[in-house]
Every structure is written in C-alpha cells, then in structure tokens.
Tab-separated table of C-alpha atoms in Angstrom:
chain	number	residue	atom	x	y	z
R	9	MET	CA	5.131	15.481	-22.677
R	10	LEU	CA	2.408	16.196	-20.531
R	11	ASP	CA	2.667	18.420	-17.111
R	12	THR	CA	-0.056	16.820	-14.777
R	13	THR	CA	0.606	19.797	-12.425
R	14	SER	CA	-0.262	22.027	-14.652
R	15	PRO	CA	-3.612	24.211	-14.205
R	16	GLY	CA	-4.966	23.054	-17.712
R	17	PHE	CA	-4.164	19.544	-17.956
R	18	ALA	CA	-7.196	18.170	-16.734
R	19	ALA	CA	-8.488	20.099	-19.681
R	20	LEU	CA	-6.845	18.468	-22.408
R	21	ILE	CA	-8.524	15.338	-21.940
R	22	PRO	CA	-12.205	14.727	-22.718
R	23	ARG	CA	-13.936	12.790	-19.962
R	24	SER	CA	-15.530	10.487	-22.112
R	25	VAL	CA	-11.744	9.271	-23.352
R	26	VAL	CA	-10.162	6.710	-21.528
R	27	ALA	CA	-6.113	6.340	-21.032
R	28	THR	CA	-3.679	3.935	-19.867
R	29	PRO	CA	-2.191	5.145	-17.185
R	30	THR	CA	1.785	5.240	-17.203
R	31	VAL	CA	5.045	6.994	-16.028
R	32	ASN	CA	7.024	9.189	-18.176
R	33	LEU	CA	9.612	10.500	-16.347
R	34	ASP	CA	12.051	13.340	-17.687
R	35	ARG	CA	15.625	12.754	-14.711
R	36	LYS	CA	16.430	15.266	-16.616
R	37	ALA	CA	14.283	17.821	-16.033
R	38	GLY	CA	13.588	16.664	-12.563
R	39	SER	CA	10.069	16.026	-12.623
R	40	ILE	CA	7.622	13.399	-13.555
R	41	ALA	CA	6.743	14.562	-16.638
R	42	ALA	CA	3.186	12.716	-17.355
R	43	ILE	CA	1.094	9.963	-15.567
R	44	GLY	CA	-1.432	8.648	-18.127
R	45	VAL	CA	-1.564	9.068	-21.821
R	46	THR	CA	-1.153	6.450	-24.118
R	47	GLU	CA	-3.462	5.594	-27.163
R	48	PRO	CA	-6.631	7.102	-25.483
R	49	HIS	CA	-9.642	4.939	-27.053
R	50	GLN	CA	-13.635	5.319	-26.080
R	51	ALA	CA	-15.283	3.812	-23.026
R	52	GLY	CA	-17.917	3.554	-21.132
R	53	GLY	CA	-18.003	3.047	-16.740
R	54	ILE	CA	-13.649	4.716	-16.445
R	55	GLU	CA	-12.668	8.056	-16.494
R	56	VAL	CA	-8.927	9.111	-16.814
R	57	LEU	CA	-6.920	9.618	-13.823
R	58	ILE	CA	-5.464	12.776	-13.664
R	59	ASP	CA	-5.674	13.390	-9.974
R	60	GLY	CA	-4.618	10.273	-8.567
R	61	ASP	CA	-6.837	7.405	-7.225
R	62	ASP	CA	-7.449	5.031	-3.733
R	63	SER	CA	-7.310	6.397	-0.233
R	64	LEU	CA	-8.964	5.743	3.085
R	65	SER	CA	-6.755	3.429	5.394
R	66	THR	CA	-8.591	-0.335	6.981
R	67	ARG	CA	-9.962	-0.236	10.494
R	68	ILE	CA	-9.820	-3.857	11.507
R	69	LEU	CA	-10.860	-5.165	14.984
R	70	LYS	CA	-9.322	-9.120	15.699
R	71	ARG	CA	-12.227	-10.800	15.676
R	72	LYS	CA	-13.645	-12.201	18.963
R	73	THR	CA	-14.686	-16.051	18.388
R	74	THR	CA	-16.248	-15.905	22.041
R	75	GLN	CA	-18.147	-12.748	21.393
R	76	PRO	CA	-20.343	-13.920	17.517
R	77	ASP	CA	-22.684	-11.115	18.977
R	78	ARG	CA	-19.826	-7.816	18.644
R	79	GLN	CA	-18.387	-9.022	15.157
R	80	ARG	CA	-21.686	-8.826	14.035
R	81	ARG	CA	-23.259	-5.020	16.080
R	82	ARG	CA	-24.181	-2.830	13.401
R	83	PRO	CA	-24.475	0.937	13.956
R	84	PRO	CA	-27.709	2.572	14.365
R	85	TRP	CA	-27.640	3.722	10.598
R	86	LEU	CA	-27.027	0.456	9.198
R	87	MET	CA	-30.931	-0.560	8.421
R	88	LYS	CA	-30.965	2.595	6.220
R	89	MET	CA	-27.775	1.648	4.088
R	90	ALA	CA	-29.582	-0.836	1.995
R	91	ALA	CA	-32.222	1.929	0.690
R	92	ILE	CA	-29.637	4.553	0.927
R	93	THR	CA	-27.364	2.894	-1.726
R	94	ALA	CA	-30.447	1.661	-3.676
R	95	SER	CA	-31.564	5.581	-4.494
R	96	ALA	CA	-28.141	6.760	-4.872
R	97	PRO	CA	-27.814	8.280	-8.968
R	98	GLY	CA	-25.102	6.412	-9.626
R	99	ARG	CA	-21.694	4.508	-7.962
R	100	ILE	CA	-18.952	5.995	-7.870
R	101	ASP	CA	-16.219	5.000	-9.373
R	102	TYR	CA	-12.762	3.767	-8.633
R	103	TYR	CA	-10.831	5.555	-11.179
R	104	ALA	CA	-13.129	8.778	-11.290
R	105	GLN	CA	-10.773	12.422	-11.084
R	106	SER	CA	-13.632	13.542	-9.107
R	107	LEU	CA	-15.710	11.554	-6.973
R	108	CYS	CA	-19.058	13.341	-7.168
R	109	PRO	CA	-19.772	15.553	-9.718
R	110	SER	CA	-19.685	18.669	-7.965
R	111	THR	CA	-16.213	17.644	-6.553
R	112	THR	CA	-13.735	19.714	-7.999
R	113	THR	CA	-11.027	20.737	-5.897
R	114	SER	CA	-9.256	23.071	-8.036
R	115	ALA	CA	-12.452	25.101	-8.218
R	116	THR	CA	-13.472	24.977	-3.926
R	117	PHE	CA	-10.246	25.895	-3.832
R	118	LYS	CA	-10.215	28.075	-0.665
R	119	ARG	CA	-6.713	29.568	1.433
R	120	GLY	CA	-5.485	28.289	5.067
R	121	THR	CA	-6.520	30.494	7.958
R	122	GLY	CA	-3.778	30.096	10.295
R	123	GLU	CA	-5.534	28.020	12.448
R	124	THR	CA	-3.782	24.449	13.386
R	125	LEU	CA	-5.501	21.121	14.641
R	126	PRO	CA	-5.375	20.336	17.954
R	127	GLY	CA	-2.329	17.978	18.902
R	128	PHE	CA	-0.730	18.730	15.255
R	129	PRO	CA	2.200	20.361	14.270
R	130	SER	CA	1.329	23.867	11.868
R	131	GLN	CA	4.261	22.347	9.428
R	132	TYR	CA	5.484	19.110	9.753
R	133	LYS	CA	9.600	19.137	9.292
R	134	GLY	CA	12.375	16.581	8.430
R	135	GLU	CA	13.432	13.633	6.328
R	136	ARG	CA	9.880	12.255	6.027
R	137	VAL	CA	8.938	15.713	3.926
R	138	TRP	CA	9.727	15.612	0.834
R	139	THR	CA	8.545	15.647	-3.416
R	140	GLY	CA	9.265	12.892	-5.399
R	141	SER	CA	11.172	15.138	-7.674
R	142	LYS	CA	13.519	15.357	-5.107
R	143	TRP	CA	14.631	11.575	-5.930
R	144	LEU	CA	14.753	12.033	-9.543
R	145	ASP	CA	18.038	13.178	-9.192
R	146	PRO	CA	20.185	9.660	-10.501
R	147	ASN	CA	23.216	10.855	-8.140
R	148	LEU	CA	20.835	10.294	-5.173
R	149	GLU	CA	20.314	6.778	-5.646
R	150	LYS	CA	23.107	5.565	-3.644
R	151	SER	CA	21.261	7.059	-0.495
R	152	TYR	CA	18.491	4.995	-0.742
R	153	ILE	CA	19.447	1.266	-2.026
R	154	VAL	CA	21.766	-0.972	-0.110
R	155	GLN	CA	23.611	-3.126	-2.743
R	156	ILE	CA	24.403	-6.532	-2.059
R	157	ASP	CA	27.190	-7.530	-3.534
R	158	LYS	CA	28.964	-10.753	-4.436
R	159	ASP	CA	30.681	-10.958	-1.204
R	160	ASP	CA	27.152	-10.037	0.652
R	161	LEU	CA	25.888	-12.947	-1.929
R	162	LEU	CA	27.917	-15.640	-0.913
R	163	GLU	CA	26.551	-14.729	2.807
R	164	VAL	CA	23.229	-14.595	1.716
R	165	GLU	CA	23.230	-17.976	0.288
R	166	ASN	CA	25.514	-19.196	3.070
R	167	ALA	CA	22.588	-18.486	5.515
R	168	LEU	CA	20.039	-19.989	3.247
R	169	ARG	CA	21.692	-23.297	3.297
R	170	HIS	CA	21.928	-22.736	6.894
R	171	PHE	CA	17.989	-22.669	7.186
R	172	GLN	CA	17.181	-25.117	5.243
R	173	GLY	CA	19.468	-27.034	7.037
R	174	LEU	CA	17.683	-26.571	9.969
R	175	ASN	CA	14.486	-28.294	9.000
R	176	VAL	CA	12.345	-25.887	10.517
R	177	PRO	CA	8.819	-23.998	9.122
R	178	PRO	CA	9.468	-20.751	7.518
R	179	GLY	CA	8.130	-18.990	10.423
R	180	LEU	CA	11.212	-19.298	12.404
R	181	LEU	CA	13.083	-17.197	10.426
R	182	SER	CA	14.795	-14.835	12.686
R	183	ARG	CA	18.280	-13.268	12.719
R	184	ASP	CA	19.270	-16.491	14.550
R	185	THR	CA	18.315	-19.258	12.443
R	186	PHE	CA	19.848	-16.574	8.908
R	187	PRO	CA	23.041	-15.615	10.255
R	188	LEU	CA	24.791	-12.739	8.577
R	189	PRO	CA	27.820	-11.290	8.757
R	190	LYS	CA	27.625	-8.213	11.106
R	191	GLY	CA	28.931	-5.659	8.467
R	192	LEU	CA	25.760	-6.771	6.322
R	193	SER	CA	23.649	-6.762	9.165
R	194	ASN	CA	24.179	-3.641	10.423
R	195	ARG	CA	23.968	-1.886	6.506
R	196	LEU	CA	20.198	-3.866	6.740
R	197	ARG	CA	19.420	-2.240	10.441
R	198	LYS	CA	20.382	0.914	8.694
R	199	VAL	CA	17.080	0.278	6.234
R	200	SER	CA	14.700	0.058	9.520
R	201	GLN	CA	16.235	3.596	10.689
R	202	ASP	CA	15.611	4.678	7.651
R	203	CYS	CA	12.157	3.937	6.934
R	204	TYR	CA	11.048	4.132	10.871
R	205	ASN	CA	13.414	8.012	11.229
R	206	GLY	CA	14.486	9.100	8.242
R	207	ARG	CA	12.977	9.539	4.509
R	208	GLY	CA	10.987	6.583	5.193
R	209	PHE	CA	11.934	4.180	1.938
R	210	ALA	CA	15.256	2.124	1.371
R	211	ILE	CA	15.744	-0.635	-1.766
R	212	VAL	CA	17.544	-3.840	-1.362
R	213	ARG	CA	19.223	-4.438	-4.587
R	214	GLY	CA	21.764	-7.283	-5.882
R	215	ILE	CA	19.931	-10.693	-5.599
R	216	SER	CA	18.803	-12.355	-8.655
R	217	PRO	CA	15.706	-13.888	-8.523
R	218	ASP	CA	17.099	-16.677	-10.978
R	219	ARG	CA	19.388	-17.785	-8.335
R	220	PHE	CA	16.897	-19.344	-6.074
R	221	THR	CA	13.782	-21.223	-6.692
R	222	ASP	CA	10.716	-19.766	-6.424
R	223	GLU	CA	10.516	-21.103	-2.652
R	224	GLU	CA	14.003	-20.071	-1.971
R	225	ASN	CA	13.443	-16.722	-2.906
R	226	VAL	CA	10.440	-16.268	-0.236
R	227	LEU	CA	12.539	-17.793	2.136
R	228	VAL	CA	15.940	-15.216	1.054
R	229	PHE	CA	13.427	-12.035	1.464
R	230	GLY	CA	12.200	-13.659	4.978
R	231	GLY	CA	15.536	-14.393	6.068
R	232	ILE	CA	16.832	-10.722	4.984
R	233	SER	CA	14.322	-8.887	6.309
R	234	SER	CA	14.590	-10.130	9.315
R	235	TYR	CA	17.399	-7.928	10.391
R	236	ILE	CA	15.072	-4.864	9.004
R	237	ALA	CA	11.947	-5.595	11.256
R	238	PRO	CA	11.777	-9.042	12.093
R	239	THR	CA	8.390	-9.051	13.388
R	240	ARG	CA	5.634	-10.179	10.547
R	241	GLY	CA	1.953	-9.176	10.030
R	242	PHE	CA	-0.928	-10.715	8.918
R	243	GLN	CA	-2.119	-9.690	6.010
R	244	ASP	CA	-5.488	-12.464	5.928
R	245	VAL	CA	-8.798	-12.541	7.407
R	246	HIS	CA	-7.752	-15.576	9.329
R	247	ARG	CA	-4.899	-13.606	11.215
R	248	GLU	CA	-2.992	-16.772	9.406
R	249	LEU	CA	-1.200	-15.738	6.422
R	250	VAL	CA	1.953	-13.583	6.440
R	251	THR	CA	2.854	-13.688	2.568
R	252	CYS	CA	1.519	-12.186	-0.161
R	253	HIS	CA	1.831	-12.467	-4.279
R	254	VAL	CA	0.485	-10.266	-5.974
R	255	LEU	CA	-0.102	-10.562	-9.246
R	256	SER	CA	-2.798	-10.071	-11.636
R	257	GLU	CA	-5.529	-12.348	-12.111
R	258	ASP	CA	-7.227	-10.585	-15.076
R	259	MET	CA	-6.537	-13.081	-17.247
R	260	ARG	CA	-7.022	-15.991	-15.129
R	261	PRO	CA	-10.893	-18.567	-16.012
R	262	GLY	CA	-12.934	-17.385	-13.440
R	263	SER	CA	-11.881	-14.022	-12.711
R	264	LYS	CA	-14.545	-11.968	-13.630
R	265	GLU	CA	-16.343	-13.879	-10.629
R	266	GLN	CA	-13.728	-13.482	-7.934
R	267	ASN	CA	-14.527	-9.754	-7.213
R	268	LEU	CA	-10.812	-9.201	-7.829
R	269	ARG	CA	-9.429	-6.165	-5.531
R	270	PRO	CA	-7.142	-3.674	-7.937
R	271	ALA	CA	-4.154	-4.894	-6.394
R	272	PHE	CA	-4.755	-8.116	-8.559
R	273	THR	CA	-5.392	-6.643	-12.145
R	274	ASN	CA	-3.474	-4.578	-14.376
R	275	GLY	CA	-5.193	-2.318	-14.441
R	276	ARG	CA	-3.797	0.953	-12.128
R	277	LEU	CA	-3.947	1.164	-7.869
R	278	ALA	CA	-5.571	4.448	-6.452
R	279	PHE	CA	-2.367	5.792	-3.930
R	280	HIS	CA	-3.490	4.235	-0.501
R	281	THR	CA	-2.048	2.935	2.216
R	282	ASP	CA	-2.523	-1.179	3.767
R	283	VAL	CA	-2.444	-2.335	7.030
R	284	GLY	CA	0.845	-2.825	9.380
R	285	ASP	CA	4.087	-0.505	10.147
R	286	ILE	CA	6.453	-0.814	7.133
R	287	LEU	CA	5.341	-2.288	3.459
R	288	ALA	CA	8.155	-5.135	1.843
R	289	LEU	CA	8.087	-5.552	-1.449
R	290	HIS	CA	10.027	-8.137	-3.292
R	291	THR	CA	10.305	-8.383	-7.273
R	292	LEU	CA	10.605	-11.481	-8.642
R	293	GLY	CA	9.088	-10.432	-12.141
R	294	VAL	CA	8.885	-7.125	-13.755
R	295	SER	CA	5.942	-6.198	-16.592
R	296	ASP	CA	7.306	-5.173	-20.071
R	297	THR	CA	5.288	-1.882	-19.326
R	298	GLY	CA	4.191	-0.093	-16.961
R	299	GLY	CA	3.788	-1.194	-13.422
R	300	GLU	CA	5.947	1.103	-11.098
R	301	THR	CA	5.497	0.833	-7.903
R	302	MET	CA	4.479	4.674	-6.830
R	303	ILE	CA	5.616	6.321	-3.136
R	304	ALA	CA	4.313	9.575	-1.754
R	305	SER	CA	5.291	11.056	1.430
R	306	ALA	CA	1.783	12.392	3.821
R	307	CYS	CA	3.937	14.847	5.506
R	308	GLN	CA	4.246	17.148	2.227
R	309	ILE	CA	0.372	16.300	1.475
R	310	TYR	CA	-0.803	17.312	4.868
R	311	ASN	CA	1.572	20.388	5.045
R	312	GLU	CA	0.365	21.758	1.323
R	313	MET	CA	-3.103	20.900	2.519
R	314	ALA	CA	-2.377	22.921	5.667
R	315	GLU	CA	-1.853	25.617	3.673
R	316	SER	CA	-4.488	25.568	1.103
R	317	ARG	CA	-7.474	23.460	2.379
R	318	HIS	CA	-7.489	23.840	6.160
R	319	ASP	CA	-11.582	22.919	6.188
R	320	LEU	CA	-10.149	19.471	3.817
R	321	ILE	CA	-7.580	19.235	7.223
R	322	GLN	CA	-10.215	19.033	9.713
R	323	GLU	CA	-12.751	17.018	7.931
R	324	LEU	CA	-9.512	13.761	6.979
R	325	ALA	CA	-8.866	14.523	11.631
R	326	GLN	CA	-12.750	12.926	12.097
R	327	ASN	CA	-13.497	9.855	13.222
R	328	TRP	CA	-14.317	7.688	9.814
R	329	ALA	CA	-16.136	4.736	9.878
R	330	PHE	CA	-14.098	2.698	7.886
R	331	PHE	CA	-14.560	-1.042	7.587
R	332	HIS	CA	-12.248	-3.654	5.203
R	333	SER	CA	-14.332	-6.457	4.820
R	334	GLN	CA	-17.806	-7.419	6.892
R	335	ASP	CA	-16.022	-9.272	9.120
R	336	TYR	CA	-14.795	-6.206	11.058
R	337	TYR	CA	-15.850	-3.192	12.015
R	338	THR	CA	-14.928	-0.035	13.788
R	339	ASP	CA	-16.969	2.686	14.749
R	340	GLY	CA	-14.668	5.013	13.329
R	341	THR	CA	-11.194	6.912	13.703
R	342	PRO	CA	-9.536	9.547	12.434
R	343	LEU	CA	-7.638	9.055	8.626
R	344	LEU	CA	-4.778	11.422	10.208
R	345	THR	CA	-3.485	10.909	13.392
R	346	ASN	CA	0.021	12.889	15.309
R	347	ALA	CA	1.609	10.309	17.323
R	348	PRO	CA	4.186	11.333	20.071
R	349	GLY	CA	7.362	12.878	18.596
R	350	ASP	CA	5.239	15.034	15.887
R	351	LYS	CA	5.174	11.580	13.932
R	352	LEU	CA	2.196	12.364	11.370
R	353	VAL	CA	0.359	8.906	11.139
R	354	PHE	CA	-1.739	9.155	7.929
R	355	GLN	CA	-4.146	5.556	7.195
R	356	PHE	CA	-5.812	5.876	4.262
R	357	SER	CA	-8.008	4.103	0.840
R	358	ARG	CA	-10.860	4.808	-0.885
R	359	LEU	CA	-11.138	1.442	-2.179
R	360	PRO	CA	-14.047	0.944	0.526
R	361	ILE	CA	-16.491	3.889	-0.423
R	362	THR	CA	-15.832	3.342	-4.628
R	363	GLY	CA	-16.076	-1.014	-4.642
R	364	PHE	CA	-14.215	-2.250	-7.647
R	365	ARG	CA	-16.039	-3.148	-10.882
R	366	SER	CA	-19.205	-5.260	-9.622
R	367	GLN	CA	-18.523	-4.892	-6.464
R	368	GLY	CA	-20.083	-1.627	-4.986
R	369	ALA	CA	-19.562	-0.064	-2.100
R	370	ASN	CA	-19.248	-1.441	1.717
R	371	PRO	CA	-23.213	-1.686	2.239
R	372	THR	CA	-21.905	-1.292	5.694
R	373	LEU	CA	-20.488	2.155	5.527
R	374	PRO	CA	-22.451	5.124	6.082
R	375	PRO	CA	-22.589	7.558	2.156
R	376	PRO	CA	-19.960	9.951	2.892
R	377	SER	CA	-20.690	13.759	3.120
R	378	GLU	CA	-19.254	15.629	-0.382
R	379	LYS	CA	-16.470	16.788	1.677
R	380	ARG	CA	-15.266	13.917	3.078
R	381	LEU	CA	-15.280	13.218	-1.306
R	382	GLU	CA	-13.465	16.201	-1.733
R	383	ALA	CA	-10.901	15.206	0.880
R	384	MET	CA	-10.060	11.947	-0.617
R	385	ALA	CA	-10.107	13.749	-4.184
R	386	LYS	CA	-7.973	16.603	-2.615
R	387	VAL	CA	-5.802	13.708	-1.262
R	388	GLU	CA	-5.727	11.628	-4.749
R	389	GLU	CA	-4.534	14.488	-6.446
R	390	LEU	CA	-1.463	16.164	-4.626
R	391	ALA	CA	-0.379	12.258	-3.985
R	392	TRP	CA	0.286	12.177	-7.710
R	393	LYS	CA	1.860	15.677	-7.628
R	394	HIS	CA	4.726	14.723	-5.489
R	395	ALA	CA	4.615	10.909	-5.899
R	396	PHE	CA	8.239	9.240	-6.518
R	397	PRO	CA	8.379	5.809	-8.936
R	398	LEU	CA	10.598	3.744	-6.979
R	399	PRO	CA	13.301	2.185	-9.284
R	400	ARG	CA	12.597	-1.403	-10.073
R	401	GLU	CA	15.037	-4.606	-11.174
R	402	PRO	CA	13.869	-8.221	-11.434
R	403	GLY	CA	15.692	-8.733	-7.053
R	404	ASP	CA	14.439	-5.601	-5.805
R	405	MET	CA	13.229	-5.537	-2.009
R	406	ALA	CA	11.607	-1.860	-0.976
R	407	TYR	CA	11.041	-1.258	2.069
R	408	ILE	CA	8.186	1.337	2.341
R	409	ASN	CA	6.994	2.698	6.255
R	410	ASN	CA	3.487	2.165	5.168
R	411	LEU	CA	2.244	5.402	8.286
R	412	CYS	CA	3.232	8.163	6.803
R	413	LEU	CA	4.087	7.021	3.097
R	414	MET	CA	1.264	6.169	1.420
R	415	HIS	CA	1.309	4.040	-2.319
R	416	ALA	CA	0.280	3.237	-5.695
R	417	ARG	CA	0.798	1.465	-8.887
R	418	SER	CA	0.707	2.590	-12.356
R	419	ALA	CA	-1.143	-0.039	-14.744
R	420	PHE	CA	0.996	-2.499	-16.176
R	421	ASP	CA	1.220	-4.824	-20.127
R	422	VAL	CA	-2.327	-3.292	-21.267
R	423	ASP	CA	-3.317	-3.211	-25.291
R	424	LYS	CA	-4.382	-0.474	-26.454
R	425	GLU	CA	-7.937	-0.808	-25.594
R	426	GLY	CA	-6.703	-1.155	-22.528
R	427	ASN	CA	-7.359	-4.952	-22.271
R	428	PRO	CA	-4.970	-6.749	-19.984
R	429	LEU	CA	-2.071	-8.501	-21.263
R	430	PRO	CA	-0.191	-11.566	-20.278
R	431	SER	CA	2.274	-9.824	-17.434
R	432	LYS	CA	5.776	-10.954	-15.761
R	433	ARG	CA	5.093	-8.694	-12.551
R	434	HIS	CA	5.137	-10.385	-9.679
R	435	LEU	CA	6.012	-9.152	-6.340
R	436	VAL	CA	5.638	-10.907	-2.979
R	437	LYS	CA	4.526	-8.814	0.345
R	438	LEU	CA	5.779	-8.825	3.843
R	439	MET	CA	4.133	-6.495	6.768
R	440	LEU	CA	6.790	-5.749	8.895
R	441	GLN	CA	7.281	-4.100	12.173
R	442	ASP	CA	10.796	-3.440	14.113
R	443	PRO	CA	9.879	-3.313	17.564
R	444	GLU	CA	12.892	-1.452	18.649
R	445	LEU	CA	12.126	1.172	16.874
R	446	ALA	CA	8.159	0.727	16.323
R	447	TRP	CA	6.431	4.243	16.640
R	448	GLU	CA	4.753	4.853	20.130
R	449	LEU	CA	0.709	4.751	18.286
R	450	PRO	CA	-2.507	6.432	20.029
R	451	GLN	CA	-4.832	4.291	22.083
R	452	HIS	CA	-7.572	4.714	19.206
R	453	LEU	CA	-5.526	2.822	16.892
R	454	GLY	CA	-4.560	-0.256	19.384
R	455	TRP	CA	-7.164	-2.311	16.892
R	456	TYR	CA	-3.849	-1.900	14.624
R	457	LEU	CA	-1.075	-3.330	16.109
R	458	GLU	CA	-3.536	-6.629	17.955
R	459	ARG	CA	-5.470	-6.898	14.392
R	460	VAL	CA	-1.238	-7.244	12.430
R	461	TYR	CA	0.921	-8.092	15.187
R	462	GLY	CA	-0.498	-9.995	18.141
R	463	PRO	CA	-1.127	-13.584	19.120
R	464	ASN	CA	-3.569	-15.913	17.059
R	465	GLN	CA	-4.155	-18.633	19.422
R	466	GLU	CA	-5.645	-18.621	22.043
R	467	ASP	CA	-2.963	-19.166	24.793
R	468	GLY	CA	-1.469	-15.767	23.359
R	469	GLY	CA	0.935	-17.842	20.843
R	470	ARG	CA	1.706	-16.939	17.365
R	471	THR	CA	1.817	-19.151	14.221
R	472	GLU	CA	2.196	-17.997	10.860
R	473	LYS	CA	1.600	-19.399	7.749
R	474	TRP	CA	3.597	-19.088	4.561
R	475	GLN	CA	3.084	-19.346	0.573
R	476	LEU	CA	6.536	-19.809	-0.645
R	477	SER	CA	5.186	-20.590	-4.338
R	478	VAL	CA	2.198	-19.715	-6.260
R	479	LYS	CA	2.464	-23.491	-8.352
R	480	ASP	CA	0.033	-25.442	-6.977
R	481	GLU	CA	0.317	-28.953	-9.253
R	482	SER	CA	-3.281	-30.409	-7.555
R	483	LEU	CA	-4.977	-27.168	-9.075
R	484	PRO	CA	-6.308	-26.961	-12.544
R	485	ASP	CA	-4.566	-24.392	-14.233
R	486	GLY	CA	-0.929	-25.410	-12.235
R	487	ARG	CA	-1.165	-22.435	-9.025
R	488	ILE	CA	-3.205	-20.386	-6.593
R	489	TRP	CA	-5.261	-17.538	-7.082
R	490	ALA	CA	-2.821	-14.839	-5.620
R	491	GLY	CA	-3.840	-12.924	-2.531
R	492	SER	CA	-6.512	-15.815	-2.032
R	493	GLY	CA	-7.932	-14.448	1.490
R	494	ALA	CA	-5.837	-11.654	1.574
R	495	LEU	CA	-6.703	-8.705	2.923
R	496	SER	CA	-6.096	-5.404	0.776
R	497	ASN	CA	-6.262	-2.066	0.936
R	498	GLY	CA	-5.431	-1.395	-3.291
C-alpha cells in the first residue's frame, strides 16, 4: 500500500498518468493507506489527484422577484471577465493536484509567525478537532453509530403507517405525524447533539431498504430526520425541492448535453461543503467498487494551516466573490468565519472556480489570484490527509455537520480506463437544521439562513416539494434526471 501523506508520494506518479481514485483502508495500521491507484492508464485532460480536489462554498442570495435589476446587477469587474477568460492560458482542471503550474504548496511551505486572525482562536479545541485515523479504530464505531434493532424497526414501521394513514403531503412529516417512542426519540435527538456540539457526525443504521418501497424509504428518512433536525432546507434554484437523489447520470442518453455536476457522475468529488447546517445522506444502493463518502474536520485543517501556512489562512478569511449560479450572487464573504462560542464555519468548494468537463468556470467570477489557488490546493491536500471514510451499509443514514466538516467521495464503478460502468449507488440527500441547537451565525451569513431555511411564499409561508422516487413511467427511460434543478457544490 502507498502512503499518500509521505512527501515523496506525488513523485511516484507521472503527471500524464490517470488513476481511478479509490480508498484502501488498513484498519490494523489505523491509517488511510492510499487514495488512488488502481490500474493507471494514459489519458488527456485529467491528472492524478493526490492532494484532493474540491472546495469553496456557495454564496447565494434569495432571488428578489420584485427587484429584477438586483439579481442581474454585476460587480465592476464583470465586463472584463470575458476577455480575461478567453485569454487565459488554459482551463483549471477540477481534478488537478495543483490549480495552476506555479502553485505547489510543498514548494512554498512557510512556517507560521505565531500570529492569530482577528476574532479567531490561535487553535481550535474540542471534539470537532480530529484526524481520520482516529475513527478507523473499529472499537469506536459504537460511539458514532445509532443501531436500530428489531423492536425499533417495528416502531419505525408503525410510525410510517400512521403517517400514511393521515393522507397528508410529505412536507408535513414531523415528530407529531411520525410518532416514535421516547427511548428511540432520545437516541435520535442525541445525534443532533453529536453533530452540533460533538464530533460533528453520526450514522443511524439498521433500516434495510428492502423492507420498504422507494417512496416509503424516503418518508422513513424524513420521519427519522425530523427527530434529529426538523427543519428541512431547499436544495434547488427555485427554493422548492427539499430532497435530492444522488445517482450517476454518466451512462444516461443525453448526459453529455446536461453539463453534469461531479456529484451526478461516477467520478471522484473534491472536498467541499454544501449549503445548510446538517447534511443527511440515506444510502439506498451501494456501488460495487469505490463510492466512499469521505469527511474531514475543518478545525483540524485550520489548526494545521495556522501552524504552517498562516498566510493562506489569512487569504481564506478575506472576502471571496463566490457564485453558485448566475441567478444568485454576492459581492463576497469570507470562507472562514468564527461563529460565537469559537465555532469554526468553513464554507468551501472549488467547482465554481474550476468548472467541470465541458462547462468552464462561472464567467461572472473574477479570476482567482495564485495565492487563492494555492490556498484551495492546500485545503484539499490536508482534507485528504486527515479524511475519514464513513462506513456504509444499505439503509445507513449519515448526518454530517456541514458548517465545520467537509465531505468528498471516491470514484466508483469505473473500468480500467476510467470509463463509467452501471452502478447501483443511490443516495437521498436532505439539508437539515435543528432550531434548538443551531449555531448563531454572523450577520454576513444572513443570506445563508434566508436562502436555505427561509420562507418561499409571498405571504411568508413555506411549502416543500418532495421527490419520493426517481422512477417515472411517463418519461422515455422510466426515471427522472437525478438532482434535476439541484444546487450542488460537488
């Protein structure tokens, strides 16, 4: 096995070689031994990712339908962007180890000066600071896995039947309409404590997808999640959809014309955050190879960068103009924020900067400086260094603090040349918030709360749209496009 953290690892693989990223675990050694190399092959346009791959979060403002000029307003530098983009020496590759030829973080390594950022601690402490090697100890699985036993499963099924008997829409799923006994309810409430005030993640295990229909699985996921974090966030441009089905569209007819985001391919996802407090993922289908969900502690990354690359920490704390789409934009917010109580909020994705496949970077973004490209690359490098691959079984429900943990994914179900294969991997995604435990966010992140959890009706009300299944017999191939309309940072 290869150790990706060793200084010489990058030198082992020629830049012209493409490898299928996988994750090999050596639990006895207590480390992630390798993130990448199955059969290497020659191909153009993609490099081996050794240091990682995605980062820089969504900055989105609610569309103001009564102020059409506001959503079309552009910063002063916008008119120059087309010429800058057209004259650029080459596109930045989403999968690239370094985001431009001169940004090699190891070559520009700089010791810290002992300074601290204004309003930030010199080092974060507590349960949210961890390295992935810690959680590879199988003896610790019981600390973060909530096991649903046979008696619990019967209670869950009874709650589902109760909800179905009410004949109400999924948007009314709650603790009242999906009633569970106090013992199970308390164990699920602890998951919220673990996410907001503890390690930042937990897994609910024991509900087999084979026990329910496709639609029922999504309802069970929503019902259980209402005990953990009852407020559901919008995941689409129109602020209606609260569910997202994460499947690969790589092999679907017409996929090349769809400008797919990385999340809806068989490829690896770079480390990033989405938009919301708690990312919830329900595993309905598992890939034959790869497809691990990786998580990493942003506090650990911050601490290490504060020691070795304080200049890059300073860069991340500056305002970054950051767009998810051309429909929404903001003039800029810091990627790093210290919320009250010394809670690190790190929102990050490289996708808007690099683009993906045939779709280039968002043309309304200013060109990033080399310092910013280097900061992005360093974050990705450290995230993979300290990553933890979440254990996964069919039916697992993973809950991840999206404010202070980043997540990624290894490539899955590809052949020796890196071409996608048919895959059973299927996740359902919710973005959640627990009003009882939600962090107080600084004013400059007010857009965040409004965009995801605010009302979507003119009268101040809120309605939800759910996709309970991807199957649709009215469509030519029998199912909807996964993630249709969804805003995804990966």
